Every structure is written in structure tokens, then in C-alpha cells.
Amino acid sequence: MLNLSKKAIKARIELIKVAKRVYGAHIGGGFSIIDFLVTYYSHISKIKGIDKLEYYKGKTNLEIPTLIFSKGHCYLAQLAALDVVFKGRYYCHNYLKKETSFFGHPKRMEGNLHFPISAGALGQGVTFGNGISLGDKLKQNNKKTISILGDGELNEGSCSEALLFAAQHKLNHCFIIDNNNQISLGKTSDIFNLGNLE
């Protein structure tokens, strides 16, 4: 069985192979979040009764957080991590193929635990995450929501509002910020410096 660092290397290689096939991808942003994704999915794969999560149907499993991939432009990293952890080539193989749902940014898929929302525009995912988390709070099930966003995405006002909303309403919503100092046109610190995010 591969350890986490070997799985992460394998996922990066998958990402590069697919990027070559489709003539491009957000490789830097994908690489900087892939270690988290591999670790997260490896942990999820060990939950009792879960063999693989390609199409998880049935009752909501409260042990499995709702993962929102708000950093949707690096979606290929999520697909590569899923394939490596669950030992397949399903997602990467179908990425940008005709008649597939795997293209560009995450698309909501009914019955698929990995894609609970469609994400694309920066700042969109975290607001969806708040809605899901607030719904879970009202249902009193204490289910956790995890939103992954990039540091460049924090330039969006909706992200600041989402962070404040989550704190105000004491939501069980964890924000993972991929603080890689990269944004589409250069370094985050040069374009819109966020200061010390820690």
C-alpha cells in the first residue's frame, strides 16, 4: 500500500498526464492542494462500510464531512487525488471527454458525495458551504462542512462575508485556505496582499 507522500506524487503525475492530453490546466494551484486532498480522501476511505465513494447513495453519513471544492479552477487535482486513493482512472480518464460531467470546474452530481455543488466563480463555493452548514445546524445533526479555497480567491468580497457569517452563526464549517501566493496574473502578495493569513 502506498504511503501518503507516494500517493501525492502519483496524483501529481496523473494531473500532468491529463494536462498534457487536454493542453493545459492550473498545475501550480493543483499541486499546492493535492497533498491535502490525498490525505483527506485516504482518511475517508477508511471509514467503516465505505469501499469507494464514486457514487455513494443512501442515508447521509454524518462521519463524512461535506467537502466543498470552492477552488474549482484546480478541479483536476481533486480528480487525480480521487483516482489515486480509490485505485482507478475513472475521473482522470473521463475529464473533458465527450458526454461526460467532468469538465473545467466541479459540477454537482446527484448521488456523488464528492460533488455536492457546482463551483466555478471564485467565492461561490464558500457561500454554498455556509448554506449547507446552516441547514445541518438547523437539523441539529452536527455534520461538518469543509470548504477549500485559494488565497487569491479571498480577494472576492463574498469570501470575507462568508467567513464572517460562519463565525456569527457558529457554523460547523471549516475553511481550508491554500495559501500558495499564486493568482492567475502573478503573486497574490504583489497583486492584492492579504498579509499574514495564519
Short mmCIF file of C-alpha atoms in Angstrom, two decimals:
data_model
loop_
_atom_site.label_atom_id
_atom_site.label_comp_id
_atom_site.label_asym_id
_atom_site.label_seq_id
_atom_site.Cartn_x
_atom_site.Cartn_y
_atom_site.Cartn_z
CA MET A 1 0.00 0.00 0.00
CA LEU A 2 1.35 3.40 -0.98
CA ASN A 3 2.03 5.89 1.80
CA LEU A 4 0.56 9.38 1.57
CA SER A 5 3.62 11.08 0.05
CA LYS A 6 3.86 8.42 -2.69
CA LYS A 7 0.14 8.77 -3.39
CA ALA A 8 0.56 12.54 -3.68
CA ILE A 9 3.43 12.11 -6.16
CA LYS A 10 1.33 9.66 -8.17
CA ALA A 11 -1.60 12.12 -8.18
CA ARG A 12 0.70 14.91 -9.43
CA ILE A 13 1.87 12.66 -12.27
CA GLU A 14 -1.77 11.91 -13.17
CA LEU A 15 -2.53 15.64 -13.20
CA ILE A 16 0.38 16.30 -15.58
CA LYS A 17 -0.69 13.44 -17.90
CA VAL A 18 -4.22 14.80 -18.15
CA ALA A 19 -2.98 18.38 -18.58
CA LYS A 20 -0.86 17.19 -21.50
CA ARG A 21 -3.84 15.39 -23.03
CA VAL A 22 -6.16 18.40 -22.76
CA TYR A 23 -3.46 21.03 -23.50
CA GLY A 24 -3.45 22.81 -20.17
CA ALA A 25 -4.54 23.03 -16.55
CA HIS A 26 -3.89 25.06 -13.40
CA ILE A 27 -0.87 22.95 -12.48
CA GLY A 28 0.65 25.19 -9.76
CA GLY A 29 -2.64 25.60 -7.89
CA GLY A 30 -3.39 21.91 -8.34
CA PHE A 31 -0.02 20.84 -6.99
CA SER A 32 -0.31 23.05 -3.91
CA ILE A 33 -3.61 21.46 -2.75
CA ILE A 34 -3.02 17.84 -3.79
CA ASP A 35 -1.34 16.76 -0.51
CA PHE A 36 -4.41 17.85 1.46
CA LEU A 37 -6.78 16.10 -0.96
CA VAL A 38 -4.86 12.81 -0.92
CA THR A 39 -4.69 12.87 2.88
CA TYR A 40 -8.39 13.74 3.21
CA TYR A 41 -9.62 11.05 0.80
CA SER A 42 -7.27 8.45 2.32
CA HIS A 43 -8.85 9.16 5.71
CA ILE A 44 -12.39 8.99 4.29
CA SER A 45 -11.65 5.69 2.53
CA LYS A 46 -11.04 4.03 5.91
CA ILE A 47 -14.49 4.77 7.32
CA LYS A 48 -16.32 1.52 8.06
CA GLY A 49 -18.72 0.45 5.34
CA ILE A 50 -17.20 2.69 2.67
CA ASP A 51 -15.42 0.78 -0.07
CA LYS A 52 -15.25 3.56 -2.61
CA LEU A 53 -17.14 6.80 -2.93
CA GLU A 54 -17.63 7.27 -6.65
CA TYR A 55 -21.40 7.11 -6.29
CA TYR A 56 -22.38 6.98 -2.65
CA LYS A 57 -26.12 6.54 -2.23
CA GLY A 58 -28.26 6.05 0.81
CA LYS A 59 -28.54 7.82 4.12
CA THR A 60 -26.28 10.73 4.87
CA ASN A 61 -23.17 9.51 6.64
CA LEU A 62 -22.56 12.02 9.42
CA GLU A 63 -18.94 10.81 9.79
CA ILE A 64 -18.11 12.11 6.31
CA PRO A 65 -17.90 15.90 6.09
CA THR A 66 -19.43 17.70 3.13
CA LEU A 67 -16.38 18.78 1.12
CA ILE A 68 -16.85 21.91 -0.99
CA PHE A 69 -14.10 22.45 -3.56
CA SER A 70 -14.52 26.21 -3.98
CA LYS A 71 -11.09 26.40 -5.64
CA GLY A 72 -12.81 24.97 -8.69
CA HIS A 73 -10.22 26.02 -11.26
CA CYS A 74 -7.92 23.38 -9.71
CA TYR A 75 -10.59 20.68 -10.03
CA LEU A 76 -8.20 18.37 -11.87
CA ALA A 77 -6.22 17.95 -8.62
CA GLN A 78 -9.38 16.68 -6.93
CA LEU A 79 -10.00 14.17 -9.73
CA ALA A 80 -6.40 12.93 -9.66
CA ALA A 81 -6.48 12.51 -5.86
CA LEU A 82 -9.76 10.57 -6.07
CA ASP A 83 -8.37 8.21 -8.72
CA VAL A 84 -5.15 7.55 -6.80
CA VAL A 85 -6.79 6.98 -3.42
CA PHE A 86 -9.62 4.81 -4.78
CA LYS A 87 -7.32 2.99 -7.21
CA GLY A 88 -8.91 3.81 -10.52
CA ARG A 89 -8.65 6.08 -13.54
CA TYR A 90 -12.34 6.85 -13.74
CA TYR A 91 -12.23 10.60 -13.16
CA CYS A 92 -9.00 11.49 -14.94
CA HIS A 93 -9.82 9.22 -17.86
CA ASN A 94 -13.19 10.92 -18.39
CA TYR A 95 -12.02 14.51 -17.84
CA LEU A 96 -13.05 16.73 -20.80
CA LYS A 97 -14.27 13.73 -22.80
CA LYS A 98 -17.48 13.92 -24.83
CA GLU A 99 -20.67 13.13 -22.93
CA THR A 100 -19.01 13.40 -19.52
CA SER A 101 -19.80 15.55 -16.50
CA PHE A 102 -16.12 16.11 -15.70
CA PHE A 103 -15.03 19.34 -17.30
CA GLY A 104 -13.48 22.66 -16.30
CA HIS A 105 -14.91 23.10 -12.82
CA PRO A 106 -16.76 20.83 -10.36
CA LYS A 107 -20.33 20.08 -11.38
CA ARG A 108 -22.97 18.90 -8.89
CA MET A 109 -23.71 15.20 -9.36
CA GLU A 110 -26.75 13.65 -7.72
CA GLY A 111 -25.70 10.75 -5.51
CA ASN A 112 -21.98 11.53 -5.76
CA LEU A 113 -20.58 12.53 -2.38
CA HIS A 114 -17.57 14.30 -3.92
CA PHE A 115 -19.51 16.85 -5.94
CA PRO A 116 -22.31 18.27 -3.78
CA ILE A 117 -22.32 21.63 -5.63
CA SER A 118 -21.31 23.17 -8.93
CA ALA A 119 -18.41 25.56 -8.39
CA GLY A 120 -16.63 27.88 -10.74
CA ALA A 121 -16.76 31.56 -9.98
CA LEU A 122 -14.33 32.35 -7.18
CA GLY A 123 -16.03 32.86 -3.84
CA GLN A 124 -19.07 30.85 -4.85
CA GLY A 125 -18.24 27.60 -3.07
CA VAL A 126 -17.80 29.01 0.43
CA THR A 127 -21.22 30.66 0.32
CA PHE A 128 -22.78 27.35 -0.74
CA GLY A 129 -20.84 25.72 2.11
CA ASN A 130 -22.37 28.15 4.58
CA GLY A 131 -25.85 27.31 3.35
CA ILE A 132 -25.22 23.58 3.71
CA SER A 133 -23.66 24.07 7.14
CA LEU A 134 -26.52 26.27 8.34
CA GLY A 135 -29.00 23.65 7.12
CA ASP A 136 -27.16 20.94 9.07
CA LYS A 137 -27.16 23.16 12.16
CA LEU A 138 -30.92 23.66 11.88
CA LYS A 139 -31.35 19.87 11.54
CA GLN A 140 -29.15 19.54 14.66
CA ASN A 141 -27.03 16.76 13.14
CA ASN A 142 -23.63 18.44 13.80
CA LYS A 143 -22.32 17.36 10.37
CA LYS A 144 -19.12 19.17 9.39
CA THR A 145 -18.66 21.14 6.18
CA ILE A 146 -15.17 21.75 4.79
CA SER A 147 -14.58 24.40 2.12
CA ILE A 148 -11.30 24.57 0.20
CA LEU A 149 -10.44 27.95 -1.24
CA GLY A 150 -7.33 29.62 -2.61
CA ASP A 151 -5.62 32.68 -1.16
CA GLY A 152 -6.32 34.57 -4.40
CA GLU A 153 -9.99 33.71 -4.00
CA LEU A 154 -10.01 35.67 -0.75
CA ASN A 155 -9.90 38.83 -2.89
CA GLU A 156 -13.61 38.20 -3.54
CA GLY A 157 -15.84 40.09 -1.11
CA SER A 158 -18.17 37.10 -0.87
CA CYS A 159 -15.37 35.16 0.86
CA SER A 160 -14.97 37.78 3.58
CA GLU A 161 -18.72 37.81 4.08
CA ALA A 162 -18.81 34.00 4.23
CA LEU A 163 -16.11 33.89 6.91
CA LEU A 164 -17.95 36.49 9.00
CA PHE A 165 -21.31 34.72 8.51
CA ALA A 166 -19.87 31.36 9.60
CA ALA A 167 -18.37 32.89 12.73
CA GLN A 168 -21.52 34.88 13.58
CA HIS A 169 -23.75 31.79 13.32
CA LYS A 170 -21.19 29.45 14.91
CA LEU A 171 -21.37 27.03 11.99
CA ASN A 172 -19.53 23.71 11.94
CA HIS A 173 -17.75 24.93 8.81
CA CYS A 174 -14.00 24.54 8.42
CA PHE A 175 -12.17 26.69 5.86
CA ILE A 176 -9.01 25.29 4.25
CA ILE A 177 -7.06 28.11 2.59
CA ASP A 178 -4.47 27.03 0.03
CA ASN A 179 -2.04 29.86 0.76
CA ASN A 180 0.32 29.32 -2.18
CA ASN A 181 0.85 33.04 -3.05
CA GLN A 182 -0.33 32.37 -6.61
CA ILE A 183 -3.04 34.10 -8.58
CA SER A 184 -3.72 33.97 -12.30
CA LEU A 185 -1.66 37.08 -13.15
CA GLY A 186 1.21 36.75 -10.69
CA LYS A 187 1.82 36.58 -6.96
CA THR A 188 -1.01 37.22 -4.53
CA SER A 189 1.34 39.33 -2.41
CA ASP A 190 2.07 41.63 -5.39
CA ILE A 191 -1.50 41.96 -6.67
CA PHE A 192 -3.61 42.15 -3.51
CA ASN A 193 -1.56 41.44 -0.42
CA LEU A 194 -3.56 39.54 2.21
CA GLY A 195 -0.96 39.90 4.94
CA ASN A 196 -0.42 37.13 7.47
CA LEU A 197 -3.26 34.64 6.94
CA GLU A 198 -2.09 32.44 9.79
#
